């Protein structure tokens, strides 16, 4: 079955630390990839997306993600986190064969110590 | 803010009842998808509506049904509510263009449903 794995359930970092959140998916075909963020009390927002082209994707607020097809991975990175990055982060995959269905991971809660 | 609105914000129902949730899509969007997000989990795809027809469905029973209206707004109906239906229900809108495989979905704030 198609699935998305986010290995870290809760990550705690200090401000200015570097961030990398892991995401792996199980699907052998072409995919679209997304990272969404949910700040406390707010709705899901799109951070960045990959459809095709350069596998290194830049998003909002200094986030970037790299698609490594051979590893079925789409890890999220930020060189220096801020307290305002405290949120829940969701990786999501849409198999190319399913134009409608997006499969989400279970999320990673990021807590930043000021 | 995405321009996707949902109503009501919160809802409390008892087991066996029926519920209708509503979603207005962002201006210019023609597709609406519904997701269920249980506490501590990622959203799970329920179904999508495009051109007023169901266009893809996740692993949810038939008592979950929907509608899309000519103005692209949508309803999610759940019959015979069960305790496990307690969750945040998210609506996402997007603009599907013919010939393209996918689109980017933008989420509303959700409706928190509690089933007692």
PDB file of C-alpha atoms in Angstrom:
ATOM      1  CA  UNK A   1       0.000   0.000   0.000  1.00  0.00           C
ATOM      2  CA  UNK A   2       1.133   3.541  -0.668  1.00  0.00           C
ATOM      3  CA  UNK A   3       2.389   5.240   2.470  1.00  0.00           C
ATOM      4  CA  UNK A   4       4.458   8.144   3.755  1.00  0.00           C
ATOM      5  CA  UNK A   5       6.803   7.794   6.714  1.00  0.00           C
ATOM      6  CA  UNK A   6       7.999  10.643   8.866  1.00  0.00           C
ATOM      7  CA  UNK A   7      10.552   9.148  11.189  1.00  0.00           C
ATOM      8  CA  UNK A   8      10.684  11.885  13.806  1.00  0.00           C
ATOM      9  CA  UNK A   9       7.511  12.365  15.822  1.00  0.00           C
ATOM     10  CA  UNK A  10       8.844  15.218  17.939  1.00  0.00           C
ATOM     11  CA  UNK A  11      11.970  17.273  17.367  1.00  0.00           C
ATOM     12  CA  UNK A  12      13.243  19.817  19.885  1.00  0.00           C
ATOM     13  CA  UNK A  13      15.862  22.350  18.800  1.00  0.00           C
ATOM     14  CA  UNK A  14      17.350  25.587  20.041  1.00  0.00           C
ATOM     15  CA  UNK A  15      17.084  28.748  17.988  1.00  0.00           C
ATOM     16  CA  UNK A  16      19.689  29.018  15.235  1.00  0.00           C
ATOM     17  CA  UNK A  17      20.144  25.245  15.076  1.00  0.00           C
ATOM     18  CA  UNK A  18      19.916  23.521  11.708  1.00  0.00           C
ATOM     19  CA  UNK A  19      16.893  21.413  10.901  1.00  0.00           C
ATOM     20  CA  UNK A  20      16.350  18.312   8.837  1.00  0.00           C
ATOM     21  CA  UNK A  21      13.067  16.404   8.916  1.00  0.00           C
ATOM     22  CA  UNK A  22      12.956  13.045   7.217  1.00  0.00           C
ATOM     23  CA  UNK A  23      10.283  11.847   4.815  1.00  0.00           C
ATOM     24  CA  UNK A  24      10.165   8.601   2.875  1.00  0.00           C
ATOM     25  CA  UNK A  25       7.383   7.268   0.703  1.00  0.00           C
ATOM     26  CA  UNK A  26       6.490   3.934  -0.786  1.00  0.00           C
ATOM     27  CA  UNK A  27       5.415   4.208  -4.392  1.00  0.00           C
ATOM     28  CA  UNK A  28       7.385   3.147  -7.430  1.00  0.00           C
ATOM     29  CA  UNK A  29       5.976   5.531 -10.000  1.00  0.00           C
ATOM     30  CA  UNK A  30       6.121   9.247 -10.616  1.00  0.00           C
ATOM     31  CA  UNK A  31       5.019  11.397  -7.707  1.00  0.00           C
ATOM     32  CA  UNK A  32       4.290  14.964  -6.728  1.00  0.00           C
ATOM     33  CA  UNK A  33       5.689  15.854  -3.308  1.00  0.00           C
ATOM     34  CA  UNK A  34       4.637  18.419  -0.719  1.00  0.00           C
ATOM     35  CA  UNK A  35       5.508  19.748   2.696  1.00  0.00           C
ATOM     36  CA  UNK A  36       2.717  21.399   4.640  1.00  0.00           C
ATOM     37  CA  UNK A  37       3.011  23.205   7.976  1.00  0.00           C
ATOM     38  CA  UNK A  38       0.400  23.703  10.668  1.00  0.00           C
ATOM     39  CA  UNK A  39       1.224  26.484  13.120  1.00  0.00           C
ATOM     40  CA  UNK A  40      -0.527  26.372  16.512  1.00  0.00           C
ATOM     41  CA  UNK A  41      -4.162  27.335  16.071  1.00  0.00           C
ATOM     42  CA  UNK A  42      -3.828  27.808  12.319  1.00  0.00           C
ATOM     43  CA  UNK A  43      -4.761  25.769   9.266  1.00  0.00           C
ATOM     44  CA  UNK A  44      -2.492  23.701   7.058  1.00  0.00           C
ATOM     45  CA  UNK A  45      -0.290  25.841   4.824  1.00  0.00           C
ATOM     46  CA  UNK A  46       1.834  24.829   1.877  1.00  0.00           C
ATOM     47  CA  UNK A  47       5.568  25.210   2.565  1.00  0.00           C
ATOM     48  CA  UNK A  48       6.878  23.908  -0.728  1.00  0.00           C
ATOM     49  CA  UNK A  49       6.177  21.431  -3.496  1.00  0.00           C
ATOM     50  CA  UNK A  50       7.970  19.363  -6.101  1.00  0.00           C
ATOM     51  CA  UNK A  51       6.335  18.459  -9.402  1.00  0.00           C
ATOM     52  CA  UNK A  52       9.318  18.115 -11.765  1.00  0.00           C
ATOM     53  CA  UNK A  53      12.689  19.641 -12.642  1.00  0.00           C
ATOM     54  CA  UNK A  54      15.346  20.628 -10.129  1.00  0.00           C
ATOM     55  CA  UNK A  55      15.113  18.172  -7.222  1.00  0.00           C
ATOM     56  CA  UNK A  56      16.181  20.881  -4.775  1.00  0.00           C
ATOM     57  CA  UNK A  57      13.089  22.910  -4.051  1.00  0.00           C
ATOM     58  CA  UNK A  58      12.978  26.182  -2.165  1.00  0.00           C
ATOM     59  CA  UNK A  59       9.888  27.194  -0.230  1.00  0.00           C
ATOM     60  CA  UNK A  60       8.697  29.954   2.011  1.00  0.00           C
ATOM     61  CA  UNK A  61      10.397  31.131   5.213  1.00  0.00           C
ATOM     62  CA  UNK A  62      13.819  29.778   4.243  1.00  0.00           C
ATOM     63  CA  UNK A  63      12.798  26.132   3.991  1.00  0.00           C
ATOM     64  CA  UNK A  64      14.033  23.819   1.258  1.00  0.00           C
ATOM     65  CA  UNK A  65      13.619  20.155   0.430  1.00  0.00           C
ATOM     66  CA  UNK A  66      15.537  17.716  -1.717  1.00  0.00           C
ATOM     67  CA  UNK A  67      13.899  14.950  -3.730  1.00  0.00           C
ATOM     68  CA  UNK A  68      16.129  11.891  -3.976  1.00  0.00           C
ATOM     69  CA  UNK A  69      14.325   9.493  -6.265  1.00  0.00           C
ATOM     70  CA  UNK A  70      16.630   6.541  -5.618  1.00  0.00           C
ATOM     71  CA  UNK A  71      15.936   6.793  -1.891  1.00  0.00           C
ATOM     72  CA  UNK A  72      12.225   7.625  -2.201  1.00  0.00           C
ATOM     73  CA  UNK A  73      12.923  10.563   0.075  1.00  0.00           C
ATOM     74  CA  UNK A  74      11.935  14.218   0.299  1.00  0.00           C
ATOM     75  CA  UNK A  75      13.638  15.626   3.387  1.00  0.00           C
ATOM     76  CA  UNK A  76      12.912  19.128   4.641  1.00  0.00           C
ATOM     77  CA  UNK A  77      15.765  21.404   5.706  1.00  0.00           C
ATOM     78  CA  UNK A  78      16.380  24.820   7.167  1.00  0.00           C
ATOM     79  CA  UNK A  79      19.860  26.075   8.030  1.00  0.00           C
ATOM     80  CA  UNK A  80      18.839  28.155  11.052  1.00  0.00           C
ATOM     81  CA  UNK A  81      15.495  27.771  12.817  1.00  0.00           C
ATOM     82  CA  UNK A  82      13.590  30.463  14.657  1.00  0.00           C
ATOM     83  CA  UNK A  83      11.168  30.239  17.563  1.00  0.00           C
ATOM     84  CA  UNK A  84       8.358  31.057  15.117  1.00  0.00           C
ATOM     85  CA  UNK A  85       9.052  27.774  13.294  1.00  0.00           C
ATOM     86  CA  UNK A  86       7.385  25.893  16.146  1.00  0.00           C
ATOM     87  CA  UNK A  87       4.670  23.905  14.372  1.00  0.00           C
ATOM     88  CA  UNK A  88       3.581  20.517  13.048  1.00  0.00           C
ATOM     89  CA  UNK A  89       5.135  19.581   9.708  1.00  0.00           C
ATOM     90  CA  UNK A  90       3.518  17.141   7.294  1.00  0.00           C
ATOM     91  CA  UNK A  91       5.095  15.478   4.304  1.00  0.00           C
ATOM     92  CA  UNK A  92       2.652  14.459   1.566  1.00  0.00           C
ATOM     93  CA  UNK A  93       2.814  12.510  -1.664  1.00  0.00           C
ATOM     94  CA  UNK A  94       0.518  12.343  -4.648  1.00  0.00           C
ATOM     95  CA  UNK A  95       1.060   9.403  -6.977  1.00  0.00           C
ATOM     96  CA  UNK A  96       0.986  10.619 -10.550  1.00  0.00           C
ATOM     97  CA  UNK A  97      -1.608   7.955 -11.335  1.00  0.00           C
ATOM     98  CA  UNK A  98      -3.980   9.463  -8.793  1.00  0.00           C
ATOM     99  CA  UNK A  99      -4.573  13.085  -9.661  1.00  0.00           C
ATOM    100  CA  UNK A 100      -6.836  13.508  -6.661  1.00  0.00           C
ATOM    101  CA  UNK A 101      -5.507  11.557  -3.700  1.00  0.00           C
ATOM    102  CA  UNK A 102      -2.752  13.052  -1.544  1.00  0.00           C
ATOM    103  CA  UNK A 103      -1.247  10.753   1.081  1.00  0.00           C
ATOM    104  CA  UNK A 104       0.025  12.445   4.228  1.00  0.00           C
ATOM    105  CA  UNK A 105       2.570  11.317   6.755  1.00  0.00           C
ATOM    106  CA  UNK A 106       1.688  11.335  10.441  1.00  0.00           C
ATOM    107  CA  UNK A 107       3.537  14.591  11.018  1.00  0.00           C
ATOM    108  CA  UNK A 108       6.553  15.824  12.977  1.00  0.00           C
ATOM    109  CA  UNK A 109       6.075  18.235  15.835  1.00  0.00           C
ATOM    110  CA  UNK A 110       8.878  20.789  15.946  1.00  0.00           C
ATOM    111  CA  UNK A 111       9.489  22.674  19.173  1.00  0.00           C
ATOM    112  CA  UNK A 112      12.020  25.506  19.207  1.00  0.00           C
ATOM    113  CA  UNK A 113      13.531  26.647  22.488  1.00  0.00           C
ATOM    114  CA  UNK A 114      14.000  30.424  22.561  1.00  0.00           C
TER     115      UNK A 114
ATOM    116  CA  UNK B   1      -5.206  32.805   4.685  1.00  0.00           C
ATOM    117  CA  UNK B   2      -6.117  30.685   1.684  1.00  0.00           C
ATOM    118  CA  UNK B   3      -9.633  31.891   0.967  1.00  0.00           C
ATOM    119  CA  UNK B   4     -11.072  28.446   1.719  1.00  0.00           C
ATOM    120  CA  UNK B   5     -13.793  28.662   4.322  1.00  0.00           C
ATOM    121  CA  UNK B   6     -15.557  25.939   6.273  1.00  0.00           C
ATOM    122  CA  UNK B   7     -18.620  25.835   8.478  1.00  0.00           C
ATOM    123  CA  UNK B   8     -19.361  25.210  11.205  1.00  0.00           C
ATOM    124  CA  UNK B   9     -16.146  25.594  13.213  1.00  0.00           C
ATOM    125  CA  UNK B  10     -17.159  23.098  15.849  1.00  0.00           C
ATOM    126  CA  UNK B  11     -19.936  20.536  16.059  1.00  0.00           C
ATOM    127  CA  UNK B  12     -21.073  18.057  18.689  1.00  0.00           C
ATOM    128  CA  UNK B  13     -23.258  15.109  17.690  1.00  0.00           C
ATOM    129  CA  UNK B  14     -24.324  11.847  19.241  1.00  0.00           C
ATOM    130  CA  UNK B  15     -23.720   8.387  17.872  1.00  0.00           C
ATOM    131  CA  UNK B  16     -26.137   7.428  15.097  1.00  0.00           C
ATOM    132  CA  UNK B  17     -26.886  10.989  14.042  1.00  0.00           C
ATOM    133  CA  UNK B  18     -26.139  12.528  10.666  1.00  0.00           C
ATOM    134  CA  UNK B  19     -23.989  15.587  10.002  1.00  0.00           C
ATOM    135  CA  UNK B  20     -23.379  17.962   7.085  1.00  0.00           C
ATOM    136  CA  UNK B  21     -20.200  20.002   6.803  1.00  0.00           C
ATOM    137  CA  UNK B  22     -19.746  22.818   4.313  1.00  0.00           C
ATOM    138  CA  UNK B  23     -16.852  24.229   2.338  1.00  0.00           C
ATOM    139  CA  UNK B  24     -16.454  27.236   0.084  1.00  0.00           C
ATOM    140  CA  UNK B  25     -13.523  26.998  -2.281  1.00  0.00           C
ATOM    141  CA  UNK B  26     -11.009  29.700  -3.045  1.00  0.00           C
ATOM    142  CA  UNK B  27     -11.908  32.027  -5.892  1.00  0.00           C
ATOM    143  CA  UNK B  28     -10.864  30.531  -9.226  1.00  0.00           C
ATOM    144  CA  UNK B  29     -10.723  26.977  -7.900  1.00  0.00           C
ATOM    145  CA  UNK B  30     -12.929  24.238  -9.371  1.00  0.00           C
ATOM    146  CA  UNK B  31     -11.994  21.193  -7.298  1.00  0.00           C
ATOM    147  CA  UNK B  32     -12.684  20.344  -3.656  1.00  0.00           C
ATOM    148  CA  UNK B  33     -11.103  17.559  -1.625  1.00  0.00           C
ATOM    149  CA  UNK B  34     -12.104  16.400   1.852  1.00  0.00           C
ATOM    150  CA  UNK B  35      -9.812  14.957   4.502  1.00  0.00           C
ATOM    151  CA  UNK B  36     -10.262  13.531   7.993  1.00  0.00           C
ATOM    152  CA  UNK B  37      -7.550  14.340  10.547  1.00  0.00           C
ATOM    153  CA  UNK B  38      -7.715  12.356  13.764  1.00  0.00           C
ATOM    154  CA  UNK B  39      -5.867  13.687  16.790  1.00  0.00           C
ATOM    155  CA  UNK B  40      -2.119  13.258  16.414  1.00  0.00           C
ATOM    156  CA  UNK B  41      -2.386  11.976  12.841  1.00  0.00           C
ATOM    157  CA  UNK B  42      -1.940  13.348   9.366  1.00  0.00           C
ATOM    158  CA  UNK B  43      -4.962  14.098   7.193  1.00  0.00           C
ATOM    159  CA  UNK B  44      -6.549  11.103   5.451  1.00  0.00           C
ATOM    160  CA  UNK B  45      -8.111  11.552   2.029  1.00  0.00           C
ATOM    161  CA  UNK B  46     -11.876  10.964   1.971  1.00  0.00           C
ATOM    162  CA  UNK B  47     -12.790  11.997  -1.595  1.00  0.00           C
ATOM    163  CA  UNK B  48     -12.510  14.725  -4.188  1.00  0.00           C
ATOM    164  CA  UNK B  49     -15.156  16.502  -6.254  1.00  0.00           C
ATOM    165  CA  UNK B  50     -14.543  17.932  -9.695  1.00  0.00           C
ATOM    166  CA  UNK B  51     -17.240  19.137 -12.077  1.00  0.00           C
ATOM    167  CA  UNK B  52     -19.845  18.173  -9.489  1.00  0.00           C
ATOM    168  CA  UNK B  53     -18.834  14.505  -9.555  1.00  0.00           C
ATOM    169  CA  UNK B  54     -16.794  12.362  -7.226  1.00  0.00           C
ATOM    170  CA  UNK B  55     -13.294  12.071  -8.662  1.00  0.00           C
ATOM    171  CA  UNK B  56     -11.355   9.697  -6.460  1.00  0.00           C
ATOM    172  CA  UNK B  57     -12.137   8.215  -3.062  1.00  0.00           C
ATOM    173  CA  UNK B  58     -10.078   7.042  -0.124  1.00  0.00           C
ATOM    174  CA  UNK B  59     -10.736   4.130   2.182  1.00  0.00           C
ATOM    175  CA  UNK B  60     -13.947   5.438   3.745  1.00  0.00           C
ATOM    176  CA  UNK B  61     -17.340   3.661   3.885  1.00  0.00           C
ATOM    177  CA  UNK B  62     -20.353   4.761   1.808  1.00  0.00           C
ATOM    178  CA  UNK B  63     -21.893   6.550   4.800  1.00  0.00           C
ATOM    179  CA  UNK B  64     -19.402   9.295   3.935  1.00  0.00           C
ATOM    180  CA  UNK B  65     -20.855  11.099   0.948  1.00  0.00           C
ATOM    181  CA  UNK B  66     -20.532  14.472  -0.677  1.00  0.00           C
ATOM    182  CA  UNK B  67     -21.793  17.012  -3.123  1.00  0.00           C
ATOM    183  CA  UNK B  68     -20.311  19.769  -5.195  1.00  0.00           C
ATOM    184  CA  UNK B  69     -22.440  22.660  -6.369  1.00  0.00           C
ATOM    185  CA  UNK B  70     -22.223  24.734  -9.582  1.00  0.00           C
ATOM    186  CA  UNK B  71     -20.401  27.493  -7.663  1.00  0.00           C
ATOM    187  CA  UNK B  72     -17.786  24.831  -6.703  1.00  0.00           C
ATOM    188  CA  UNK B  73     -18.684  24.844  -3.017  1.00  0.00           C
ATOM    189  CA  UNK B  74     -19.077  21.444  -1.434  1.00  0.00           C
ATOM    190  CA  UNK B  75     -20.727  19.464   1.346  1.00  0.00           C
ATOM    191  CA  UNK B  76     -19.547  16.428   3.252  1.00  0.00           C
ATOM    192  CA  UNK B  77     -22.290  14.266   4.718  1.00  0.00           C
ATOM    193  CA  UNK B  78     -21.728  11.556   7.279  1.00  0.00           C
ATOM    194  CA  UNK B  79     -24.569   9.216   8.224  1.00  0.00           C
ATOM    195  CA  UNK B  80     -24.882   6.930  11.235  1.00  0.00           C
ATOM    196  CA  UNK B  81     -22.108   8.681  13.138  1.00  0.00           C
ATOM    197  CA  UNK B  82     -19.698   6.541  15.124  1.00  0.00           C
ATOM    198  CA  UNK B  83     -17.431   7.544  18.002  1.00  0.00           C
ATOM    199  CA  UNK B  84     -14.376   7.087  15.746  1.00  0.00           C
ATOM    200  CA  UNK B  85     -15.714   9.763  13.405  1.00  0.00           C
ATOM    201  CA  UNK B  86     -14.596  12.363  15.948  1.00  0.00           C
ATOM    202  CA  UNK B  87     -11.905  14.316  14.118  1.00  0.00           C
ATOM    203  CA  UNK B  88     -10.989  17.522  12.342  1.00  0.00           C
ATOM    204  CA  UNK B  89     -12.502  17.543   8.857  1.00  0.00           C
ATOM    205  CA  UNK B  90     -10.499  19.519   6.352  1.00  0.00           C
ATOM    206  CA  UNK B  91     -11.540  20.838   3.009  1.00  0.00           C
ATOM    207  CA  UNK B  92      -8.975  21.724   0.350  1.00  0.00           C
ATOM    208  CA  UNK B  93      -9.604  23.502  -2.914  1.00  0.00           C
ATOM    209  CA  UNK B  94      -7.532  23.559  -6.074  1.00  0.00           C
ATOM    210  CA  UNK B  95      -7.678  24.452  -9.728  1.00  0.00           C
ATOM    211  CA  UNK B  96      -7.664  21.430 -11.980  1.00  0.00           C
ATOM    212  CA  UNK B  97      -6.689  22.193 -15.548  1.00  0.00           C
ATOM    213  CA  UNK B  98      -7.421  19.790 -18.378  1.00  0.00           C
ATOM    214  CA  UNK B  99      -4.466  17.766 -19.509  1.00  0.00           C
ATOM    215  CA  UNK B 100      -2.439  18.356 -16.375  1.00  0.00           C
ATOM    216  CA  UNK B 101      -1.950  15.563 -13.896  1.00  0.00           C
ATOM    217  CA  UNK B 102      -2.210  17.476 -10.680  1.00  0.00           C
ATOM    218  CA  UNK B 103      -2.703  20.697  -8.859  1.00  0.00           C
ATOM    219  CA  UNK B 104      -1.851  22.274  -5.527  1.00  0.00           C
ATOM    220  CA  UNK B 105      -4.430  21.990  -2.778  1.00  0.00           C
ATOM    221  CA  UNK B 106      -5.067  24.816  -0.346  1.00  0.00           C
ATOM    222  CA  UNK B 107      -6.665  23.976   2.973  1.00  0.00           C
ATOM    223  CA  UNK B 108      -9.391  25.573   5.017  1.00  0.00           C
ATOM    224  CA  UNK B 109      -9.369  25.854   8.815  1.00  0.00           C
ATOM    225  CA  UNK B 110     -11.400  22.692   9.326  1.00  0.00           C
ATOM    226  CA  UNK B 111     -14.499  21.645  11.250  1.00  0.00           C
ATOM    227  CA  UNK B 112     -13.944  19.941  14.583  1.00  0.00           C
ATOM    228  CA  UNK B 113     -16.541  17.172  14.951  1.00  0.00           C
ATOM    229  CA  UNK B 114     -17.080  15.482  18.302  1.00  0.00           C
ATOM    230  CA  UNK B 115     -19.283  12.391  18.460  1.00  0.00           C
ATOM    231  CA  UNK B 116     -20.546  11.447  21.917  1.00  0.00           C
TER     232      UNK B 116
END
